[in-house]
Every structure is written in structure tokens, then in C-alpha cells.
mmCIF file of C-alpha atoms and ligand atoms in Angstrom:
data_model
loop_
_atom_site.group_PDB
_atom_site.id
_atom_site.type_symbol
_atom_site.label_atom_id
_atom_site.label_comp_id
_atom_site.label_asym_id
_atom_site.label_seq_id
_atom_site.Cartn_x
_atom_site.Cartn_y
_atom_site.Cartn_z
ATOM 1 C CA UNK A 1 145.971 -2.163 -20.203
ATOM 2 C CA UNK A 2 142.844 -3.317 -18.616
ATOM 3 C CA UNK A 3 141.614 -6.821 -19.166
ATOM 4 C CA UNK A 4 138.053 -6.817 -20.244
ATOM 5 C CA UNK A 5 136.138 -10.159 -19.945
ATOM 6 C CA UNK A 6 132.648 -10.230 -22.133
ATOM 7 C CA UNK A 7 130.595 -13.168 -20.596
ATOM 8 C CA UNK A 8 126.871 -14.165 -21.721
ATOM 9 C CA UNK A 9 125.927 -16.211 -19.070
ATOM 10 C CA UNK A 10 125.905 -15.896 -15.030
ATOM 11 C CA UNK A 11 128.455 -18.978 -14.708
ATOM 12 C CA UNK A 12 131.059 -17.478 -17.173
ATOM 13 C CA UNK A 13 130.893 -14.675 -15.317
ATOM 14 C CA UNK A 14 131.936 -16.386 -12.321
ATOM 15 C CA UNK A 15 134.376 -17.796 -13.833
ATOM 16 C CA UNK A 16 135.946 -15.194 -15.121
ATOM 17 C CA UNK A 17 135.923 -13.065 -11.743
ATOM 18 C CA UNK A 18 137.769 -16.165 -10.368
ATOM 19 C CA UNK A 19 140.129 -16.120 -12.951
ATOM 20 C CA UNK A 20 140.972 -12.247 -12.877
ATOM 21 C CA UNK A 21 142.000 -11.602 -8.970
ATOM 22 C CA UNK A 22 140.908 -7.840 -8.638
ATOM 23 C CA UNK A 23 138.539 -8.011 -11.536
ATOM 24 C CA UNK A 24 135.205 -5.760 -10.814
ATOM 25 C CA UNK A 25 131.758 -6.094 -12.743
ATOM 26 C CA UNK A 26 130.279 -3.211 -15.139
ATOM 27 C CA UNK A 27 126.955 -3.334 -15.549
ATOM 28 C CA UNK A 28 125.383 0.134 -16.624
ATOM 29 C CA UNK A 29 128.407 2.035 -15.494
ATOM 30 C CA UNK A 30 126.405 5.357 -13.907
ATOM 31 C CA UNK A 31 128.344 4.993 -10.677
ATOM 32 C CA UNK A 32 131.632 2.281 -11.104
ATOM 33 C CA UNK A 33 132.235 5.208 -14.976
ATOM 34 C CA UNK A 34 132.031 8.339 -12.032
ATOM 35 C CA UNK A 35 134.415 6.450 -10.315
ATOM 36 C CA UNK A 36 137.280 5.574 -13.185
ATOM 37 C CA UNK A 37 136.701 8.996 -14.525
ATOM 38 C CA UNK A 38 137.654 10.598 -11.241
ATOM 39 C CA UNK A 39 140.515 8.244 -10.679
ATOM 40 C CA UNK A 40 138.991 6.472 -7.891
ATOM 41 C CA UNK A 41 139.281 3.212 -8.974
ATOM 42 C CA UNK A 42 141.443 1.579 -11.514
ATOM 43 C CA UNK A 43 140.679 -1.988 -12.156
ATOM 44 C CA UNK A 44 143.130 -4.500 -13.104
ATOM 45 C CA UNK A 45 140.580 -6.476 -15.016
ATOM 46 C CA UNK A 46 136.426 -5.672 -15.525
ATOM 47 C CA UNK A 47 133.719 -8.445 -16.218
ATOM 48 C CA UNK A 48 131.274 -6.441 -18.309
ATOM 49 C CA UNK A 49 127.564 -8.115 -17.636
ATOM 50 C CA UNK A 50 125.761 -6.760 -20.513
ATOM 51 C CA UNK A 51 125.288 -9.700 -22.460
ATOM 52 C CA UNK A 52 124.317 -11.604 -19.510
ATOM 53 C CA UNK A 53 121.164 -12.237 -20.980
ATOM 54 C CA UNK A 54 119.988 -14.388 -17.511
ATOM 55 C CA UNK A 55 120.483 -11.137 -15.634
ATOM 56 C CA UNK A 56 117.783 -9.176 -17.018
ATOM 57 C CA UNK A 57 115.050 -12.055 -16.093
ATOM 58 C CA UNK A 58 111.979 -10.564 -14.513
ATOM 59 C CA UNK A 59 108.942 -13.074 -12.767
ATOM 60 C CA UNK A 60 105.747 -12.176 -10.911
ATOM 61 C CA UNK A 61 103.844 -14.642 -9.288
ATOM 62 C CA UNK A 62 101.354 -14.530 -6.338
ATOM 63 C CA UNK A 63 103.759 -15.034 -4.085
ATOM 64 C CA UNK A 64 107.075 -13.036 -5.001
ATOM 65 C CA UNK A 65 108.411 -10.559 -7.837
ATOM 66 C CA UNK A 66 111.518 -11.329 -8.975
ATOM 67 C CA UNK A 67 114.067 -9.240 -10.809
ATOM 68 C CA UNK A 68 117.251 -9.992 -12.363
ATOM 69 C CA UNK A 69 120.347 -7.677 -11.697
ATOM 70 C CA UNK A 70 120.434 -6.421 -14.756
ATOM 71 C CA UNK A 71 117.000 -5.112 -14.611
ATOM 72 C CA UNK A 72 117.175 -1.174 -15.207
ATOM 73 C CA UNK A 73 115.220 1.792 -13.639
ATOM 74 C CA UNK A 74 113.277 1.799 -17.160
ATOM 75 C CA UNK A 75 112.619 -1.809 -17.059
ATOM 76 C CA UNK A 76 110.513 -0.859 -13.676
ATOM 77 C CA UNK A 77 108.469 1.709 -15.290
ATOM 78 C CA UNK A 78 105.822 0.158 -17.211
ATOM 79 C CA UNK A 79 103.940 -3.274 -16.531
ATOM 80 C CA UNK A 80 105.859 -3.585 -13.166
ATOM 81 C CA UNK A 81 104.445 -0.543 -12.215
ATOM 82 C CA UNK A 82 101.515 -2.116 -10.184
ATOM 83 C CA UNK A 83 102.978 -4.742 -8.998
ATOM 84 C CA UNK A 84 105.688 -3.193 -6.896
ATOM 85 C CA UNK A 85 104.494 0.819 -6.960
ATOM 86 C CA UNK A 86 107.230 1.715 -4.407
ATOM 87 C CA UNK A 87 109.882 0.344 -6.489
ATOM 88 C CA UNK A 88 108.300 1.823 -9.758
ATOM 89 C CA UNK A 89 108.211 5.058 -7.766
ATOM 90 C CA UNK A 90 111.964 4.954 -6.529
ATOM 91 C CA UNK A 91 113.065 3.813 -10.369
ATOM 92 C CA UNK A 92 111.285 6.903 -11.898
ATOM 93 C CA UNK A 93 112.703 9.290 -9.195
ATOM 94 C CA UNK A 94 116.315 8.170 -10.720
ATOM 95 C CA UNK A 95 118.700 10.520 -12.873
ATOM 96 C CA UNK A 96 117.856 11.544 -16.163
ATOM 97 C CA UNK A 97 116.397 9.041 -18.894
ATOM 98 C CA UNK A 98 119.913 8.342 -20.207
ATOM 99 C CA UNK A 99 120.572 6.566 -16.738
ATOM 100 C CA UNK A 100 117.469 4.993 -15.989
ATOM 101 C CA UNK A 101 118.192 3.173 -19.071
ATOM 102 C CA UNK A 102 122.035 2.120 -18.076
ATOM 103 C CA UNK A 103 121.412 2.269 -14.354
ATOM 104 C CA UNK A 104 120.288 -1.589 -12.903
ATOM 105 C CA UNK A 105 118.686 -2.744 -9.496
ATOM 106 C CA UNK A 106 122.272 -4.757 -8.635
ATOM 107 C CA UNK A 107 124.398 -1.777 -9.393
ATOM 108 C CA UNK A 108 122.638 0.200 -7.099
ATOM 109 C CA UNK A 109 122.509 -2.544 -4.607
ATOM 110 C CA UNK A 110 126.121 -3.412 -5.161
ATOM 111 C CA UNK A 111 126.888 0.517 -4.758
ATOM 112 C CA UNK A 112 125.397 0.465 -1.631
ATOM 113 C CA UNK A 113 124.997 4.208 -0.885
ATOM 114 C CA UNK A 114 123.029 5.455 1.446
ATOM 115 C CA UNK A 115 120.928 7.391 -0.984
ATOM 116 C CA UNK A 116 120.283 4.863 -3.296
ATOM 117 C CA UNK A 117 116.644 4.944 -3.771
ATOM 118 C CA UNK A 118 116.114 1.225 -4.155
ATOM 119 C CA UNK A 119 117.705 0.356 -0.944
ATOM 120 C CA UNK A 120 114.528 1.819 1.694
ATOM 121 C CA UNK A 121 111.692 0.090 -0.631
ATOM 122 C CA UNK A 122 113.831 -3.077 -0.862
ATOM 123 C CA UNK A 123 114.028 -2.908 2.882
ATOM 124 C CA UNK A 124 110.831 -2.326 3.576
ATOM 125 C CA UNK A 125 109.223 -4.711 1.139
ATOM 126 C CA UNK A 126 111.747 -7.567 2.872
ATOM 127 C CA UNK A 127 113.668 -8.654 -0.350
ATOM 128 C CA UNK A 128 116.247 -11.161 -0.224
ATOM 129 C CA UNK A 129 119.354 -10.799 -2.296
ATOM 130 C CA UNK A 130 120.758 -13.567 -4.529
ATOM 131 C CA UNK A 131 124.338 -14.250 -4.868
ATOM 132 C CA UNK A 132 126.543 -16.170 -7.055
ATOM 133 C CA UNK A 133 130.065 -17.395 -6.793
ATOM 134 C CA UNK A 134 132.384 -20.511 -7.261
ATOM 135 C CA UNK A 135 130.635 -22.072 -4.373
ATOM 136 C CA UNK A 136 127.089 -21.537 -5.392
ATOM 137 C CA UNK A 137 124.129 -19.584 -4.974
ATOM 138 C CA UNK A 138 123.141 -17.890 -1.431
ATOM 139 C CA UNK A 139 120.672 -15.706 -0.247
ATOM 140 C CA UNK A 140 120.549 -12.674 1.691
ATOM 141 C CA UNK A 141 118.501 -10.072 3.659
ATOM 142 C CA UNK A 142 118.846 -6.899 2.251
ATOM 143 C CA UNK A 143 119.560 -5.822 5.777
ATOM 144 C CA UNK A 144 122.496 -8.274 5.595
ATOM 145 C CA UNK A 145 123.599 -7.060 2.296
ATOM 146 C CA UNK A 146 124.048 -3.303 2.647
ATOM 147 C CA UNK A 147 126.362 -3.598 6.142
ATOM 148 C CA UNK A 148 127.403 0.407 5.867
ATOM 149 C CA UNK A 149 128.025 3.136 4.025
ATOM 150 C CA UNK A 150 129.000 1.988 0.320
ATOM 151 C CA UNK A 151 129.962 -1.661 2.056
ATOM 152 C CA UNK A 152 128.413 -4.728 1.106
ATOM 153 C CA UNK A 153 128.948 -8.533 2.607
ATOM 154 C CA UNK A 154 129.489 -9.695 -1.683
ATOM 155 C CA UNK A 155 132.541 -11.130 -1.522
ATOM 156 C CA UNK A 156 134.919 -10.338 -4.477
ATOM 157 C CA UNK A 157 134.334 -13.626 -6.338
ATOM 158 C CA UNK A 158 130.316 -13.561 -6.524
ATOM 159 C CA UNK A 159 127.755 -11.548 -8.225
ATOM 160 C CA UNK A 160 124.226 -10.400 -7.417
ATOM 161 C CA UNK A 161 121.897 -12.863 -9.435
ATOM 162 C CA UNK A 162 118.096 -12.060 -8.530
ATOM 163 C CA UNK A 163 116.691 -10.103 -6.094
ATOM 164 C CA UNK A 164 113.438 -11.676 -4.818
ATOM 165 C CA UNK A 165 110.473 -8.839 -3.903
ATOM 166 C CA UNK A 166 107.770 -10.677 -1.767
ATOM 167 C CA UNK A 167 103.935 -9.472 -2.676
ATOM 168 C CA UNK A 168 102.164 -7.855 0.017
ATOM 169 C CA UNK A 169 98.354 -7.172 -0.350
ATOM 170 C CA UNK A 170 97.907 -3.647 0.249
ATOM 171 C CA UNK A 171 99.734 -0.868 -0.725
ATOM 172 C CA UNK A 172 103.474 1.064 -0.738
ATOM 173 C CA UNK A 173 104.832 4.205 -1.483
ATOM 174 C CA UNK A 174 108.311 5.820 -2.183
ATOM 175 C CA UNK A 175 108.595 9.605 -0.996
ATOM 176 C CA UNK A 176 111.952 11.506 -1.679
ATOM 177 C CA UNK A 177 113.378 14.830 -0.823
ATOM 178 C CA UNK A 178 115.902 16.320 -2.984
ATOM 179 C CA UNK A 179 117.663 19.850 -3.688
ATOM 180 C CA UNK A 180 114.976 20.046 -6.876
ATOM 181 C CA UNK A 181 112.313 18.200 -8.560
ATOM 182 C CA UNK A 182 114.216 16.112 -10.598
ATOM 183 C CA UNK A 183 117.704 14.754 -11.650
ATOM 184 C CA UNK A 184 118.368 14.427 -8.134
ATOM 185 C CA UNK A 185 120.079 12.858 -5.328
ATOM 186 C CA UNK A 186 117.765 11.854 -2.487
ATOM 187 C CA UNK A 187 118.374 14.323 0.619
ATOM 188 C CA UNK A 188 116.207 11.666 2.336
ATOM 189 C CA UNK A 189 113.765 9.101 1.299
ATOM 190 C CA UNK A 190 110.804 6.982 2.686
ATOM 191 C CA UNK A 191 109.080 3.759 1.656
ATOM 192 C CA UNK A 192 106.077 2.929 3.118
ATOM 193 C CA UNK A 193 104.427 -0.618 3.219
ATOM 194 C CA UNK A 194 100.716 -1.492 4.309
ATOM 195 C CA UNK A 195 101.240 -5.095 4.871
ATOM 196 C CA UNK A 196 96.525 -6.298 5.479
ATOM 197 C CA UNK A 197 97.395 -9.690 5.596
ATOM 198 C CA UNK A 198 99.418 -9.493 8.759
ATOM 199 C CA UNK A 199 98.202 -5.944 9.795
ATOM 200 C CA UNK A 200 101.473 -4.529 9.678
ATOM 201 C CA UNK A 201 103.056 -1.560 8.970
ATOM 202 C CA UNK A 202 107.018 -1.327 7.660
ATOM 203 C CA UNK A 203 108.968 1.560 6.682
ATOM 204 C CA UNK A 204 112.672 2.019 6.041
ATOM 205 C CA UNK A 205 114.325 5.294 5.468
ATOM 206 C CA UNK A 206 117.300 6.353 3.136
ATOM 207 C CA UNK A 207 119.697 8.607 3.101
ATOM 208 C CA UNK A 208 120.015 9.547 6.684
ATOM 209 C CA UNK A 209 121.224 6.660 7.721
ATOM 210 C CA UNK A 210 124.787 4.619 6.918
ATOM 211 C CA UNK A 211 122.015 1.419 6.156
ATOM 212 C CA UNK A 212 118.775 1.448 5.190
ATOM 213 C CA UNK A 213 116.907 2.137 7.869
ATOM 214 C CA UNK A 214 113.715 0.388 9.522
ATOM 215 C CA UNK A 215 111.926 2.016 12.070
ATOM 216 C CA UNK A 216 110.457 -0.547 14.236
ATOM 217 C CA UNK A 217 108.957 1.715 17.294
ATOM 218 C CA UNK A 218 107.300 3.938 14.340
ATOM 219 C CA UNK A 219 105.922 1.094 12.369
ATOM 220 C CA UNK A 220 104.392 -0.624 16.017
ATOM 221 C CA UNK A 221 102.899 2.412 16.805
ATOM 222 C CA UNK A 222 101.296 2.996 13.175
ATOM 223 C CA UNK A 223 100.189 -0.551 13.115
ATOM 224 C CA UNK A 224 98.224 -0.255 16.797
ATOM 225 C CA UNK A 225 96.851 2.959 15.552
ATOM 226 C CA UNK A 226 95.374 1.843 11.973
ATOM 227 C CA UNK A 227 91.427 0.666 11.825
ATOM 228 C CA UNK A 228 92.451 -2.041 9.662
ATOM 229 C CA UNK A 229 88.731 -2.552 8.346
ATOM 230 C CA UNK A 230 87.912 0.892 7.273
ATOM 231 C CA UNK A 231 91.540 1.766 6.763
ATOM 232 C CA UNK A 232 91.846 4.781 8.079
ATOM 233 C CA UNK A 233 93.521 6.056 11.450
ATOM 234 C CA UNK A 234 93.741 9.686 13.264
ATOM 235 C CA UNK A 235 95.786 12.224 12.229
ATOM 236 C CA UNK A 236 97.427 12.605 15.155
ATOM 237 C CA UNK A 237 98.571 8.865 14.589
ATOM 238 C CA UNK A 238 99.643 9.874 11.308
ATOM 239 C CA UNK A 239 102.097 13.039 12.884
ATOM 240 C CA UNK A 240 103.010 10.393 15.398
ATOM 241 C CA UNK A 241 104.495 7.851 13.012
ATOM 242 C CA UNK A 242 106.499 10.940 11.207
ATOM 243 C CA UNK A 243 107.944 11.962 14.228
ATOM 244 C CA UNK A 244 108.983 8.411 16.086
ATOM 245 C CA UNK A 245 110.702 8.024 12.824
ATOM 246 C CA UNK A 246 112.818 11.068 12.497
ATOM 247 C CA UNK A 247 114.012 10.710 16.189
ATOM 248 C CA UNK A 248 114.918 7.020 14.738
ATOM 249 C CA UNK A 249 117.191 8.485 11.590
ATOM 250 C CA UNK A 250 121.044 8.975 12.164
ATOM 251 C CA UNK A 251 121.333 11.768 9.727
ATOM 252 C CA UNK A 252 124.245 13.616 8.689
ATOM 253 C CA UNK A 253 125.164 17.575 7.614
ATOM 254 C CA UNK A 254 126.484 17.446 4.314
ATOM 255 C CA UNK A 255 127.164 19.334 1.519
ATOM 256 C CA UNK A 256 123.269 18.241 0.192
ATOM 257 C CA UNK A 257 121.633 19.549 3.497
ATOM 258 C CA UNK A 258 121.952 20.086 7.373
ATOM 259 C CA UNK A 259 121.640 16.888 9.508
ATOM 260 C CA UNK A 260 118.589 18.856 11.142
ATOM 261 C CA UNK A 261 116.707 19.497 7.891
ATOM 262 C CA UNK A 262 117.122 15.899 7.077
ATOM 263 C CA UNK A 263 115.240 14.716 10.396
ATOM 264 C CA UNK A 264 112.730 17.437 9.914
ATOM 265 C CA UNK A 265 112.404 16.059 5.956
ATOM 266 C CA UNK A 266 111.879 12.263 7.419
ATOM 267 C CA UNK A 267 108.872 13.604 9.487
ATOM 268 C CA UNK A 268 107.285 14.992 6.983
ATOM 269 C CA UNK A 269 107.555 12.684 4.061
ATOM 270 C CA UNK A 270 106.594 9.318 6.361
ATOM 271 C CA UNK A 271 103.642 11.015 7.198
ATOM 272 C CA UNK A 272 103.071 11.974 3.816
ATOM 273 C CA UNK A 273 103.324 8.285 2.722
ATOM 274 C CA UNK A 274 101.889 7.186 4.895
ATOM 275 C CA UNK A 275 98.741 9.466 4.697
ATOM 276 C CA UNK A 276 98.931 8.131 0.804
ATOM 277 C CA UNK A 277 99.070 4.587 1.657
ATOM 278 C CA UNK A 278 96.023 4.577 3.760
ATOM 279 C CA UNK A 279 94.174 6.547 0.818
ATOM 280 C CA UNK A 280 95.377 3.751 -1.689
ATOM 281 C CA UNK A 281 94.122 1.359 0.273
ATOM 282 C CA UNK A 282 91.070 2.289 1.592
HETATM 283 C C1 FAD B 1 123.811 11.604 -13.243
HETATM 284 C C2 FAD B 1 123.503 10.480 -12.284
HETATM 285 C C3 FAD B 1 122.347 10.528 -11.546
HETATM 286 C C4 FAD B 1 122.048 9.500 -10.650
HETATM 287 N N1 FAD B 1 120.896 9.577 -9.916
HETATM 288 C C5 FAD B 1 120.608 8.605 -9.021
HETATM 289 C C6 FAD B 1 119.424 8.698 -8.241
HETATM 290 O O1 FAD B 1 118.615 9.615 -8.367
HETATM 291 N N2 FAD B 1 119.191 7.684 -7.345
HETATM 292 C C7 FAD B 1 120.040 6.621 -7.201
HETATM 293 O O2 FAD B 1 119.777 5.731 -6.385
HETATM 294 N N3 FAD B 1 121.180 6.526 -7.933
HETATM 295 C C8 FAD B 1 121.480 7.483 -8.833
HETATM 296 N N4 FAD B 1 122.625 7.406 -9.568
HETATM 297 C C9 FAD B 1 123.532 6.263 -9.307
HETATM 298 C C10 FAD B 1 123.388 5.067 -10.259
HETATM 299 O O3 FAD B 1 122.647 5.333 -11.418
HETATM 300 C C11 FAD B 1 122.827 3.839 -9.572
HETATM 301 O O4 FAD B 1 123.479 3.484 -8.390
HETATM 302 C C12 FAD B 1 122.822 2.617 -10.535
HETATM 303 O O5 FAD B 1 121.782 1.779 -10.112
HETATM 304 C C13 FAD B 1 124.108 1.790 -10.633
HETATM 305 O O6 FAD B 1 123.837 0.684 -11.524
HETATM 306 P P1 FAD B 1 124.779 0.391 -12.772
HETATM 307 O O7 FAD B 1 124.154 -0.730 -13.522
HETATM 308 O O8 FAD B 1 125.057 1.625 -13.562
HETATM 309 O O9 FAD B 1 126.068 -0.110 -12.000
HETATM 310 P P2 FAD B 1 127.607 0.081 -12.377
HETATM 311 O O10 FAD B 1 127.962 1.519 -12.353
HETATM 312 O O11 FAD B 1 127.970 -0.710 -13.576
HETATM 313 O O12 FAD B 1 128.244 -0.640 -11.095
HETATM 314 C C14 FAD B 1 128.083 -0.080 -9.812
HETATM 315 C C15 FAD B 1 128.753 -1.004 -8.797
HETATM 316 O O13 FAD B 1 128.029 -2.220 -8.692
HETATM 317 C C16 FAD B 1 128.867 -3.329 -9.017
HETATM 318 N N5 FAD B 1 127.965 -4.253 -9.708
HETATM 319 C C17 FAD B 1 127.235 -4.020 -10.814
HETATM 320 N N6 FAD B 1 126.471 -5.089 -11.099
HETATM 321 C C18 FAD B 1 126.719 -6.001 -10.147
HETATM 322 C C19 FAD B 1 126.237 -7.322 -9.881
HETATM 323 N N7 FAD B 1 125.321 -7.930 -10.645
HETATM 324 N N8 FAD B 1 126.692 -7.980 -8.794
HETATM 325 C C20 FAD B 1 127.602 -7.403 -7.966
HETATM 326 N N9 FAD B 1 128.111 -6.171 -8.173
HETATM 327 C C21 FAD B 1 127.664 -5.474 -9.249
HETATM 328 C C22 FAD B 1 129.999 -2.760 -9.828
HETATM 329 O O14 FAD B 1 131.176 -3.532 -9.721
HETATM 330 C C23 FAD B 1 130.150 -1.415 -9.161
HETATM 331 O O15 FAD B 1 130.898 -1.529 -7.984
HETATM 332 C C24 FAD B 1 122.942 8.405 -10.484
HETATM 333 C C25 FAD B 1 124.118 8.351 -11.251
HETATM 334 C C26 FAD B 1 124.406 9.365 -12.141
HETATM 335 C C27 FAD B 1 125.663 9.297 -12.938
#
């Protein structure tokens, strides 16, 4: 029989993870459901965080945007939606209606697979993950989150609180490849980020990588290239950035596509977003 512990706020649900060795949180259920239903994982105990009320928190400022863990994919779409566009973008690209409304930013952080479409605009966007456990709160890079594929540094007793989106003045993009249009699993995915303030350019890549992936040599080169006045740069720039950043991706053949397809894929759609960023923000 499998203990079920109904919490309402963050520290009871600490507690009760420390309380129940082996317990695991259920928030929406889209991926840990998959996972009981095929028999992969059979928890002794389960913290459900759906009346966690504190979870579902979401604050914009000038400075940062931040969003609970229990935020959904649907709770993205709407007034959100031009504040962090990327993330708006990645939210809408998600499943089917029914699990954009289950499906939450910490699940999918938590899940930590390599095609989770959150994970690349996180990245690029530098968010910082916050934790809570018996100790207290901490906070982590994204980068230092995810640490491979489906493997995360949360340790068993603490739960993602907040993740904290910093505002950057100019504009973002989420491009994904899948098998179809929709209701689809990312074969590879780009965000995008045209930081004016600092002149810089970031871009992380998903699902042909273990992490998500920034591409450093790409986003120098971009950034050199860019006429940050008149935004606007050549199109041989913009080919450029594609390519640097497919020789950067570590993809894989799988039974979604081949691991060549997947680098040919991450050419085309940074230079897509890119192209698009540079339009939005000129
Ligand atoms: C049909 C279908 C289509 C899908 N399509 C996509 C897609 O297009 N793109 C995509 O990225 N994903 C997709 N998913 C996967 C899924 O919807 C996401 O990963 C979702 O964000 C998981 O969130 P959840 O709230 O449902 O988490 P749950 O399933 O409840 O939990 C997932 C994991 O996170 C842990 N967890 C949950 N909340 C916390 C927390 N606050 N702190 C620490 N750990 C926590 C759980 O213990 C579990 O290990 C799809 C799933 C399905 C079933």
C-alpha cells in the first residue's frame, strides 16, 4: 500500500519527505504516472504537491521573473507571454492541452530529460534553481541542476521551490524540431537570447545533448558579428552561428531520428532563431 502524504505548504512538504525515506513528489504526474504505469518505479511513499498553494507563485519585476514549481505549461501562456517569449514558446510546444494543464516547470526540471523543452530556454536565459530541504533553501545554476541524462544534483530530501528567470532587454526565441507539428517530443530544440545590454548573444540546445547545451564559440562569434545599433548582421554570420553550433551538439541516433539529422536540425533551427531574434529586435 503506498503512503500518500497531502501537504499545503512547502515546509510540510519537507517534512514529510524527511519523514517517508524513499518518498517521491507528484506534481502533475505526465512523466513520474508514465513511469508507475510501466512499472518503472514503485514508490514506497509519494508527497503529492497539489495543494501547495506557495508553489504556484508567479512575480515579475524589472529585474527577474519568478515562477513557482508548480507553475504549469498553461500558466505560461497568457500574460507571461511577453515577458519571457522563449519560455511561453517552449510551454505551448508541450503535449496536448490535457498536459499543459498537469505538466509544471519543476517536473520537467526535476525530470531532467534531455528533451525537455524548458531546460535550453532556462539555460540560455541563466535561471537559477531554488531548492528546499531540512537544511534550508539553496540556489542553483541550471547548469548545476541538470548534471546528465534524467540526473539531477536534488537530493532526495529537498524540493524545487522557485525558479528565478533574469530579464534581459532584447529578445528570445524557442525553435523545436519534432517527428510532426504537434503533440511532440523535441528531436532537437534551440533557444535563442539577444542579451543589448551587455551585447551578448546565448544559446543552449536540447535534445542532442545529455545537458542542456550552451554553445559558447557560436554565441562569441554571433555576438562579434551583430551591428548592435541597427541590429542586423550578414547572413553569412547568421549560417555561421548555425553551423559552429551543430559541430558543438553531442547528438545521438535514436529511435526519434539519426544522430546526423539531429546536427543537421541544430543548424538550421539556430539560424532560424536567430534570424527571428534579430527581426524582433530591430
Ligand atoms: C503525452 C505527453 C506529452 C509530453 N510532451 C512533452 C513535450 O512536448 N515536452 C516536454 O518537455 N515534456 C513533455 N512531456 C513530459 C512532461 O509533461 C513534463 O516533463 C512535465 O513538465 C512534468 O511535470 P509534472 O508536473 O507532470 O511532473 P510529475 O510527473 O509529477 O513529476 C516528474 C518528476 O519530477 C519530480 N518532481 C515534481 N515536482 C517536483 C518538485 N517541485 N521538486 C522536485 N522534484 C519534483 C517528481 O518526483 C518526478 O520525478 C510529455 C508527457 C506526456 C505524458
Amino acid at each position: 500500500m503506498v503512503r500518500i502524504a497531502r501537504p499545503v505548504t512547502v515546509d510540510e512538504a519537507v517534512e514529510a519527505l524527511s519523514e517517508e525515506p524513499g518518498a517521491q513528489l507528484l506534481a502533475g504526474g505526465t512523466d513520474f504516472c508514465v513511469e508507475v504505469n510501466f512499472g518503472h518505479r514503485r514508490p514506497p511513499a509519494v508527497v503529492a504537491l497539489r495543494r501547495v498553494d506557495e508553489l504556484t507563485h508567479r512575480e515579475v519585476t524589472d529585474e527577474v521573473v519568478t515562477l513557482g514549481a508548480g507553475v504549469t505549461y498553461s500558466d505560461l501562456v497568457g500574460p507571461l507571454s511577453g515577458v519571457v517569449p522563449a519560455l511561453t514558446a517552449a510551454a505551448r510546444s508541450v503535449g496536448s492541452p490535457q498536459i499543459r494543464n498537469a505538466g509544471t516547470i519543476g517536473g520537467n526540471l526535476a525530470t531532467a530529460s534531455p528533451a525537455g523543452d524548458t531546460l535550453p530556454v532556462l539555460a540560455a536565459l541563466g535561471a537559477r534553481v531554488g531548492l528546499r530541504g531540512p537544511g534550508g533553501e539553496r540556489t542553483v545554476a541550471l547548469e548545476d541542476l541538470v548534471t546528465g541524462v534524467k540526473r539531477t544534483s536534488i537530493r532526495p530530501d529537498e524540493l524545487i521551490v522557485e525558479v528565478a528567470v533574469p530579464r534581459v532587454r532584447g529578445s528570445q526565441q524557442f525553435v523545436k524540431v519534432g517527428t510532426r507539428n504537434a503533440m511532440v517530443i523535441a528531436i532537437a530544440s534551440a533557444a535563442v537570447v539577444l542579451d543589448r545590454d551587455r551585447r551578448e548573444v546565448r544559446c543552449a540546445l536540447g535534445s542532442v545533448a545529455p545537458v542542456p547545451l550552451r554553445v559558447p564559440l557560436a554565441e562569441a562569434s554571433m555576438a562579434d558579428a551583430i551591428d548592435w545599433e541597427r541590429m542586423a548582421a550578414p547572413a553569412a554570420a547568421l549560417t555561421s552561428f548555425g553551423e559552429i553550433a551543430a559541430e558543438a551538439a553531442a547528438p545521438i541516433s535514436d529511435h526519434r531520428s539519426t544522430a546526423a539529422y539531429r546536427r543537421r536540425a541544430v543548424a538550421v533551427i539556430c539560424e532560424r532563431a536567430m534570424r527571428r531574434c534579430l527581426r524582433d529586435a530591430g
